mmCIF file of C-alpha atoms and ligand atoms in Angstrom:
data_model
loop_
_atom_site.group_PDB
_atom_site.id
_atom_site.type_symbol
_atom_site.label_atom_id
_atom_site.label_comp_id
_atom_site.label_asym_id
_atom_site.label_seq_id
_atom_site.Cartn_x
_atom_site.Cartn_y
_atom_site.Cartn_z
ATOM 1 C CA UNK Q 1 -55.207 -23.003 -3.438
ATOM 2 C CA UNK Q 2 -53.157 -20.018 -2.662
ATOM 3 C CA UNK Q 3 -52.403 -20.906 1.078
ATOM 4 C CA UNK Q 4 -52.129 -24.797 0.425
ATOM 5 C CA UNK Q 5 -49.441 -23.608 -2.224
ATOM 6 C CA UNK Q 6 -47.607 -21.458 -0.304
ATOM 7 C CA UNK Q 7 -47.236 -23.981 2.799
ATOM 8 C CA UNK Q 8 -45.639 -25.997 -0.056
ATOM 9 C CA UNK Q 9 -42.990 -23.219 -1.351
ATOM 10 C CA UNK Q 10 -42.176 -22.895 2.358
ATOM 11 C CA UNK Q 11 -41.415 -26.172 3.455
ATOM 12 C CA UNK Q 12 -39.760 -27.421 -0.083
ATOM 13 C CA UNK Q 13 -37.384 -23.942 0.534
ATOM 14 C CA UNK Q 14 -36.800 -24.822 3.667
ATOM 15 C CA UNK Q 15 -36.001 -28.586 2.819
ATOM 16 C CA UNK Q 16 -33.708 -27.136 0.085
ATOM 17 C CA UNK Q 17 -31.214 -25.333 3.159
ATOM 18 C CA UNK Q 18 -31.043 -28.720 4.712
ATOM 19 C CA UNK Q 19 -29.686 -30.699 1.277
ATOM 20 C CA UNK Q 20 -26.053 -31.748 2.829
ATOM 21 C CA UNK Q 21 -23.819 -35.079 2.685
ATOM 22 C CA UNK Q 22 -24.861 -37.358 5.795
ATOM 23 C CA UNK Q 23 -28.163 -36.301 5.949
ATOM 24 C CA UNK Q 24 -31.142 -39.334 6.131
ATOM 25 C CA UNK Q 25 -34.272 -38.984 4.018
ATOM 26 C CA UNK Q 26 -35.847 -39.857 6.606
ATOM 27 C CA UNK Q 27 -34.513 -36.841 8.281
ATOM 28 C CA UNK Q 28 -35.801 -34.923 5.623
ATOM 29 C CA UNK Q 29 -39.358 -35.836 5.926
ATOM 30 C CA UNK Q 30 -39.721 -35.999 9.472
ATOM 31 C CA UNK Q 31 -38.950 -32.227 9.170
ATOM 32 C CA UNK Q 32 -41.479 -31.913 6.308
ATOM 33 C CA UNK Q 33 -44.184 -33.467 8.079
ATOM 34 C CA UNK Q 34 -43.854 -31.486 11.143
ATOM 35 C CA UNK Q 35 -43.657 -28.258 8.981
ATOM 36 C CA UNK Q 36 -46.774 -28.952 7.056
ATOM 37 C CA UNK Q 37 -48.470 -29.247 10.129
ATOM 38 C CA UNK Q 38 -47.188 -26.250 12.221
ATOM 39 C CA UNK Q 39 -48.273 -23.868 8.840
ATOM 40 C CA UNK Q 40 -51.354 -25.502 9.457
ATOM 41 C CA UNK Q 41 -51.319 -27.995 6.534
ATOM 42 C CA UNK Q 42 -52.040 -32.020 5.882
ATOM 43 C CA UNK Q 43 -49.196 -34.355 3.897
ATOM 44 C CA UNK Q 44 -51.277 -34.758 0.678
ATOM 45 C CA UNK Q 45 -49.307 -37.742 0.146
ATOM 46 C CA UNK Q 46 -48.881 -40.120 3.408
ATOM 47 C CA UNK Q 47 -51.745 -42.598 2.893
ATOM 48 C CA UNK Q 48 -52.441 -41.572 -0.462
ATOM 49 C CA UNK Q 49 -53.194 -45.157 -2.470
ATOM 50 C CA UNK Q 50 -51.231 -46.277 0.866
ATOM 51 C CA UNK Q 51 -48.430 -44.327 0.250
ATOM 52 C CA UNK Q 52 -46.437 -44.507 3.310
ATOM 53 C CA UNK Q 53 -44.651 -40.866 3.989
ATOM 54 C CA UNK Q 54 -45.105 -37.414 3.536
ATOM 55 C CA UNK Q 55 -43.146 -36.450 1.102
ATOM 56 C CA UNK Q 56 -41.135 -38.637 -1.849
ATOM 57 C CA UNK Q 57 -37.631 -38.499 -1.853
ATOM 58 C CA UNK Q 58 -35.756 -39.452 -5.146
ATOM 59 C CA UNK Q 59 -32.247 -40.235 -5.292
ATOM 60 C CA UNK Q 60 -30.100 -40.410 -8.672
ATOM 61 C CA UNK Q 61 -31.212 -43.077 -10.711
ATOM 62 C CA UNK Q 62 -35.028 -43.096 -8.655
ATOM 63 C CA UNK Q 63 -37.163 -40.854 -10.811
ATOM 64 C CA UNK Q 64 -40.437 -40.073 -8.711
ATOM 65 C CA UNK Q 65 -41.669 -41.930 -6.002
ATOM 66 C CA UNK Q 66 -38.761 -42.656 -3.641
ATOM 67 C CA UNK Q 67 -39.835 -43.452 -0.188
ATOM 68 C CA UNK Q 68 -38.122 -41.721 3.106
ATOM 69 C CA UNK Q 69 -35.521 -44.265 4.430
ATOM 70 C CA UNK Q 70 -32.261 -44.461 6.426
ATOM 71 C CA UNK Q 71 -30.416 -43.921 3.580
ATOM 72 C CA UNK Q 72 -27.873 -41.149 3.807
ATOM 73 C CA UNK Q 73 -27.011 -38.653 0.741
ATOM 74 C CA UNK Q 74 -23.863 -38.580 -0.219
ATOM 75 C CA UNK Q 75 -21.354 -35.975 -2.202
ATOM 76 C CA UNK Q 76 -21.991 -35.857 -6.112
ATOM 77 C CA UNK Q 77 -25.509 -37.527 -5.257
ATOM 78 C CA UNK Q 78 -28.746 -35.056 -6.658
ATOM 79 C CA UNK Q 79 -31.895 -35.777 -4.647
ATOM 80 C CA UNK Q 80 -35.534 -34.920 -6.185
ATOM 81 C CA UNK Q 81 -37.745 -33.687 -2.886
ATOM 82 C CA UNK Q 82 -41.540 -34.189 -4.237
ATOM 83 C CA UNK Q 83 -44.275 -32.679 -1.646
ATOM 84 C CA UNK Q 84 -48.082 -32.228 -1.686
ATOM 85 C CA UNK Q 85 -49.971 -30.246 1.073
ATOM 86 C CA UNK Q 86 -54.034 -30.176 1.698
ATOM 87 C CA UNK Q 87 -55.105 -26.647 3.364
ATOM 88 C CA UNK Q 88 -59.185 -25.701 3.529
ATOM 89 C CA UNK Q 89 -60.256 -28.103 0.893
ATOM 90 C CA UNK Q 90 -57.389 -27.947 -1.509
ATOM 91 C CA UNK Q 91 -54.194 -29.035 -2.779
ATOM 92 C CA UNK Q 92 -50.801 -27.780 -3.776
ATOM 93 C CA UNK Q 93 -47.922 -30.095 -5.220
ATOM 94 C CA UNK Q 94 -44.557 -29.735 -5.952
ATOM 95 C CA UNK Q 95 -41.147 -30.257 -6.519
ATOM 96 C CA UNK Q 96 -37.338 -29.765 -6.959
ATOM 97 C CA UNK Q 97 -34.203 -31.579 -7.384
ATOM 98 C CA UNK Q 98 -30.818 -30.256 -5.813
ATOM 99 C CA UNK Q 99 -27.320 -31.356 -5.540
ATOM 100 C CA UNK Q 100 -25.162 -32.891 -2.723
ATOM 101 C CA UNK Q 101 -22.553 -31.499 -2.076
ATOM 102 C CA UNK Q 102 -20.404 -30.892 -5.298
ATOM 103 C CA UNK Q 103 -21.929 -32.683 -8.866
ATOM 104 C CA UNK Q 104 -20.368 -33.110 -11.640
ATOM 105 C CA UNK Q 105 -20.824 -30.568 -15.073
ATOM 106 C CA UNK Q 106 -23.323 -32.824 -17.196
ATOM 107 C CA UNK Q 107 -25.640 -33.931 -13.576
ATOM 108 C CA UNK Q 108 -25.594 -30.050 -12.711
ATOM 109 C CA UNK Q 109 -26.469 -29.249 -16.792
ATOM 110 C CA UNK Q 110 -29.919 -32.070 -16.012
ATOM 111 C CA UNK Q 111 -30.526 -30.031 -13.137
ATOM 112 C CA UNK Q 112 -30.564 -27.087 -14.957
ATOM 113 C CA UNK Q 113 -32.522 -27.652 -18.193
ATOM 114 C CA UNK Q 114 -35.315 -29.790 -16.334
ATOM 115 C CA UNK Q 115 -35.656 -26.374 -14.257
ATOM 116 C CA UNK Q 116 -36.020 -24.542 -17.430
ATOM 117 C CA UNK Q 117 -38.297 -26.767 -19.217
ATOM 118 C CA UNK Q 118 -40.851 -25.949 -16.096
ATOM 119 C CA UNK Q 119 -40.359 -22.542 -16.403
ATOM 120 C CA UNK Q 120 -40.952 -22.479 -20.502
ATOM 121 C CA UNK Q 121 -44.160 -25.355 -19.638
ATOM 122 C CA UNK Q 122 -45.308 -22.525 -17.511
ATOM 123 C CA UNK Q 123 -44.643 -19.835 -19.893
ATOM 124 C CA UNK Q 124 -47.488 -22.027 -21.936
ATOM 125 C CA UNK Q 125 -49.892 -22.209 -19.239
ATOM 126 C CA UNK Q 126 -52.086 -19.165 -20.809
ATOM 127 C CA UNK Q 127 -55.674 -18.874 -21.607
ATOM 128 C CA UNK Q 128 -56.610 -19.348 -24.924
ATOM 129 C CA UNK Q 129 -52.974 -21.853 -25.669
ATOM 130 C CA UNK Q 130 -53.609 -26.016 -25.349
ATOM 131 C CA UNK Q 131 -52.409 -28.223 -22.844
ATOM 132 C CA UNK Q 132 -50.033 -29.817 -25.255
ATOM 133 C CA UNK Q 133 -48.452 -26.402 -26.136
ATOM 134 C CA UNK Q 134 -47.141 -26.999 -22.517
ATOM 135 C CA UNK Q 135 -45.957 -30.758 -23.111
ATOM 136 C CA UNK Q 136 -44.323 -29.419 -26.395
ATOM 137 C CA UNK Q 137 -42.381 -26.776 -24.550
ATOM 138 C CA UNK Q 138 -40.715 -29.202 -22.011
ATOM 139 C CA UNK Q 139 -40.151 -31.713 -24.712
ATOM 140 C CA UNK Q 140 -38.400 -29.529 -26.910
ATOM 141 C CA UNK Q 141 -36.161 -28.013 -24.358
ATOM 142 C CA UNK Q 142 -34.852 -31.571 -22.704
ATOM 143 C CA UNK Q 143 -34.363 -33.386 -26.184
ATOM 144 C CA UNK Q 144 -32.797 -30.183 -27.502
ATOM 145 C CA UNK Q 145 -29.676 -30.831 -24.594
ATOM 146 C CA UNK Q 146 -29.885 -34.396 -25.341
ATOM 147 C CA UNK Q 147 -31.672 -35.342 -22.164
ATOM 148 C CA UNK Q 148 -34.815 -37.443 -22.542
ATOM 149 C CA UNK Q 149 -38.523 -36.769 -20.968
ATOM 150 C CA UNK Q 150 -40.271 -39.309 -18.788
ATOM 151 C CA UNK Q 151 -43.674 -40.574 -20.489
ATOM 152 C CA UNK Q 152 -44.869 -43.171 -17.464
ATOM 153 C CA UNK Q 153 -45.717 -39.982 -15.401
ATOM 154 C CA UNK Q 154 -47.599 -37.185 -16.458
ATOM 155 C CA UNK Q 155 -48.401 -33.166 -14.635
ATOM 156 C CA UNK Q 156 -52.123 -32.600 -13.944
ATOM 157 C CA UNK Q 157 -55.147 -30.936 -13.149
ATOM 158 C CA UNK Q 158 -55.090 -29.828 -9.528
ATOM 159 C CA UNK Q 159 -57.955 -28.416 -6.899
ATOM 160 C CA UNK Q 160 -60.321 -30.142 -4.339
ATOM 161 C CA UNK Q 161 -58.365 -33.216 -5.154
ATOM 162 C CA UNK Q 162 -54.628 -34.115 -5.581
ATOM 163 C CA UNK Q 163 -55.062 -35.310 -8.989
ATOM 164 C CA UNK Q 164 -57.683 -33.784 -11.387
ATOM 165 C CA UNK Q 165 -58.161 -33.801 -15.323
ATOM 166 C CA UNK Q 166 -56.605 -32.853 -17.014
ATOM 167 C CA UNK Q 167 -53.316 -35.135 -17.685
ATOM 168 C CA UNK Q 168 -50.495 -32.879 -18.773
ATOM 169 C CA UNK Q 169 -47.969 -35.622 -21.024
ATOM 170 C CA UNK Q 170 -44.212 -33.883 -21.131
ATOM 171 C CA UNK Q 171 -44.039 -34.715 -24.334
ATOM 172 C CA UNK Q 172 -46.269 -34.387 -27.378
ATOM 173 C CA UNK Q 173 -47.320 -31.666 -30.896
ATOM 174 C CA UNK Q 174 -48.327 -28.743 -29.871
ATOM 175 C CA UNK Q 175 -52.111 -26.895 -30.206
ATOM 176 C CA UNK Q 176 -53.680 -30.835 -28.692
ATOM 177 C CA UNK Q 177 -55.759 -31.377 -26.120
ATOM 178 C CA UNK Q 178 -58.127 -29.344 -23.861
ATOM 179 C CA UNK Q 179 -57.929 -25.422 -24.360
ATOM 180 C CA UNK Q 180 -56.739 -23.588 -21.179
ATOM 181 C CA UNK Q 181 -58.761 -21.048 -19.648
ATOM 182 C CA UNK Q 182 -58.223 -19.233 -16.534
ATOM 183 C CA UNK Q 183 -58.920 -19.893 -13.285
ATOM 184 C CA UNK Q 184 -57.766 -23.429 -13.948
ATOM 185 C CA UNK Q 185 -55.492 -25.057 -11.493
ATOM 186 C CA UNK Q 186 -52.474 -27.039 -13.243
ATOM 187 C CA UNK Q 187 -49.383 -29.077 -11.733
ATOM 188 C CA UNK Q 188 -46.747 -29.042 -14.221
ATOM 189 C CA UNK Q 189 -43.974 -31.613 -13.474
ATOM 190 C CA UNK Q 190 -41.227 -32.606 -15.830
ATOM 191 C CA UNK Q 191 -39.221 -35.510 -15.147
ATOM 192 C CA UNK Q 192 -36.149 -35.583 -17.184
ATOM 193 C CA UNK Q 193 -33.565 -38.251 -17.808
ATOM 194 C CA UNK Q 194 -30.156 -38.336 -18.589
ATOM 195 C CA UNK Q 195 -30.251 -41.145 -20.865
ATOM 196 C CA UNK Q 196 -33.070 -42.917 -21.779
ATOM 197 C CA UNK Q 197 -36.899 -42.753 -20.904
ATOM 198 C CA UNK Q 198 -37.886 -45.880 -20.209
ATOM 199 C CA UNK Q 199 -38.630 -46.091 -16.422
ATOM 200 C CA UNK Q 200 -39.361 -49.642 -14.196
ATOM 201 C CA UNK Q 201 -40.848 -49.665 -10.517
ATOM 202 C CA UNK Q 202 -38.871 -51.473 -7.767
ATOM 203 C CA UNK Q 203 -40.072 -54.169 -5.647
ATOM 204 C CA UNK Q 204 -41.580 -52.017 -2.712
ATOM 205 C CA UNK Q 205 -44.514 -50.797 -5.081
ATOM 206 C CA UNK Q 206 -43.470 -47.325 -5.637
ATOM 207 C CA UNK Q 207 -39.634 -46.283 -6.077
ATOM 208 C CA UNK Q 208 -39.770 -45.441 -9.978
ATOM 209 C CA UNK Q 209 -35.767 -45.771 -11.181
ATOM 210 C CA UNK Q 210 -34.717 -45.353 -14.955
ATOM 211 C CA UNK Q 211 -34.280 -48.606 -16.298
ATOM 212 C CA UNK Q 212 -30.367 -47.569 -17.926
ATOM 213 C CA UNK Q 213 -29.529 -46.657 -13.932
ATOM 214 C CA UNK Q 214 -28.330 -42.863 -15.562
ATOM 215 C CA UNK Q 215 -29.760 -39.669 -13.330
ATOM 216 C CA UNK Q 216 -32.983 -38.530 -13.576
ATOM 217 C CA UNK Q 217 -34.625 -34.531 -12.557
ATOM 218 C CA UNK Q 218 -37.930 -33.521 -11.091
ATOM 219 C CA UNK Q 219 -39.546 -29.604 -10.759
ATOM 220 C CA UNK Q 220 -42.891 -29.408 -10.378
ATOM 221 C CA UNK Q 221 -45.057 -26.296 -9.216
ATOM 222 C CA UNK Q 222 -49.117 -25.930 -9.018
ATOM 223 C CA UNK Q 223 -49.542 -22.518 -11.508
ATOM 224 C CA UNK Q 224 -52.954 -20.886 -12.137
ATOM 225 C CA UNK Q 225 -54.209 -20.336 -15.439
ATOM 226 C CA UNK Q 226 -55.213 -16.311 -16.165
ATOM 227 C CA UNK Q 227 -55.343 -14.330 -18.804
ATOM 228 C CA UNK Q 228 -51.565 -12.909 -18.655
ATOM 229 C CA UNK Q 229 -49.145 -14.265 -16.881
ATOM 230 C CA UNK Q 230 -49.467 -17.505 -15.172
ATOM 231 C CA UNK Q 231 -49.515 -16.937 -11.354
ATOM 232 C CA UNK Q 232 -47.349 -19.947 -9.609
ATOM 233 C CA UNK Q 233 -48.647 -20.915 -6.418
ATOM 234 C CA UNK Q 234 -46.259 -22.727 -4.829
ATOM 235 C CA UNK Q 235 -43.651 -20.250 -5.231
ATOM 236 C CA UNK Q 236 -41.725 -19.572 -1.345
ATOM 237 C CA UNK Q 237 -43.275 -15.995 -0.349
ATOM 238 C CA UNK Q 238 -40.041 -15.278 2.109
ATOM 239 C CA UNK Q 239 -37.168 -16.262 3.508
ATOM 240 C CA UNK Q 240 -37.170 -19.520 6.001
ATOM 241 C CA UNK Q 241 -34.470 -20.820 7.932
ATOM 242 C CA UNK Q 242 -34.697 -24.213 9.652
HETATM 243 N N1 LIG J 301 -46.261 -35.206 -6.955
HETATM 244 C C1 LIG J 301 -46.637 -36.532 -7.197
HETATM 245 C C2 LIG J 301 -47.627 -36.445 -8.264
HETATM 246 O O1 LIG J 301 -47.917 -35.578 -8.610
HETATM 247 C C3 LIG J 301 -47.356 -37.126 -6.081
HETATM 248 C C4 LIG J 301 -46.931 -38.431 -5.632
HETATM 249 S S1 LIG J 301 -48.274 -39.353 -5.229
HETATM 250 C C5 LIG J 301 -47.879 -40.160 -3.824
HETATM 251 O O2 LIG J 301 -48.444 -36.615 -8.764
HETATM 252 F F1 LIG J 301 -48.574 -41.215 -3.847
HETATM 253 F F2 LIG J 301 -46.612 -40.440 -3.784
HETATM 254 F F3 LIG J 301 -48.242 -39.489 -2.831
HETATM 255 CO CO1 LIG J 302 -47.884 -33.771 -8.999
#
């Protein structure tokens, strides 16, 4: 888990340094799936229920799910770069959005709390707390600066495969669902949009896009559950450069 995790961290840092107006998707993942591969790593995601790339790249309004294309980003766009690598039987997912160029106070303010709501979901992923203590965290913190969370898509269980029980809602009471104990693998993945929640798939199967057209965020990392602190694995251990 710890090596499939970290190939993650790397690549998604290094994808971050290569976030500039003109650039393709399609640009992107082409150097994602090459990276994955030279750190000795599989695209968890090409061919995954048929899914045809690497990695997902989100655009704007496009919540999860974007697929790779000649589309080129543009200045005040933000761009969600979802990736999943399989290493010696296991997985690692996860995600971040970024800005293009220069964004405007509110877009960069999404950007921010949808961060933070990942950080305080993983402050809740503790032994002995409830998997909804972690949905309540994220909740609290997007509604709180009026943004909404995402219900359609949920964070989950991760290990041998991609997606494991248990479903992690970002939304929800607190103190429901299974009780965490450690040594449990968890991706936790807030979407959060800037108006409302409702979210509709497009016509090629997979592009999720809010329904209002407003902006929508994505971090996700694959923690692991111990007794203290949760440990994130897919966390960049150093410094790349492309
Ligand atoms: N990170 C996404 C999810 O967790 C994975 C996308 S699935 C794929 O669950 F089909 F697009 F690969
Ligand atoms: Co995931």
């Amino acid at each position: 888990m710890a090596k499939a995790g970290s190939i993650v961290g790397e690549v998604l840092e290094s994808i971050k340094g290569m976030i500039q107006t003109g650039i393709t998707t399609k640009e992107i993942e082409v150097f994602a799936e090459g990276r994955i591969k030279a750190l000795g790593g599989k695209p968890a995601f090409k061919g995954y229920r048929g899914y045809p790339a690497s990695i997902c790249t989100s655009v704007n309004d496009e919540v999860v799910h974007g697929i790779p294309s000649s589309r080129k980003l543009k200045d005040g766009d933000i761009i969600s770069v979802d990736l999943g690598v399989y290493c010696d039987g296991f997985y690692g997912d996860g995600a971040f959005t970024a800005p293009v160029g220069k964004i405007d106070n509110e877009t960069a303010a999404l950007l921010r709390i949808t961060e933070e709501a990942l950080t305080l979901g993983i402050e809740n992923a503790v032994e002995g707390k409830r998997i909804s203590d972690i949905s309540h965290a994220i909740q609290s913190h997007a509604e709180k600066n009026g943004f909404s969370v995402v219900r359609t898509f949920v964070g989950h269980g991760i290990g041998r495969e991609l997606h494991e029980e248990p479903q992690i809602p970002n939304y929800g009471p607190p103190g429901k669902g299974p009780r965490l104990k450690k040594g449990m693998t968890l991706a936790i993945e807030p979407m959060v949009n800037f108006g409302a929640y409702e979210v509709k798939i497009l016509g090629d199967g997979w592009t999720a896009v809010t329904t209002d057209g407003k902006k929508s965020a994505h971090f996700e990392h694959t923690v692991l559950v111990t007794s203290g602190r949760p440990k994130i694995l897919t966390k960049a251990s150093r410094k790349t450069y492309n």
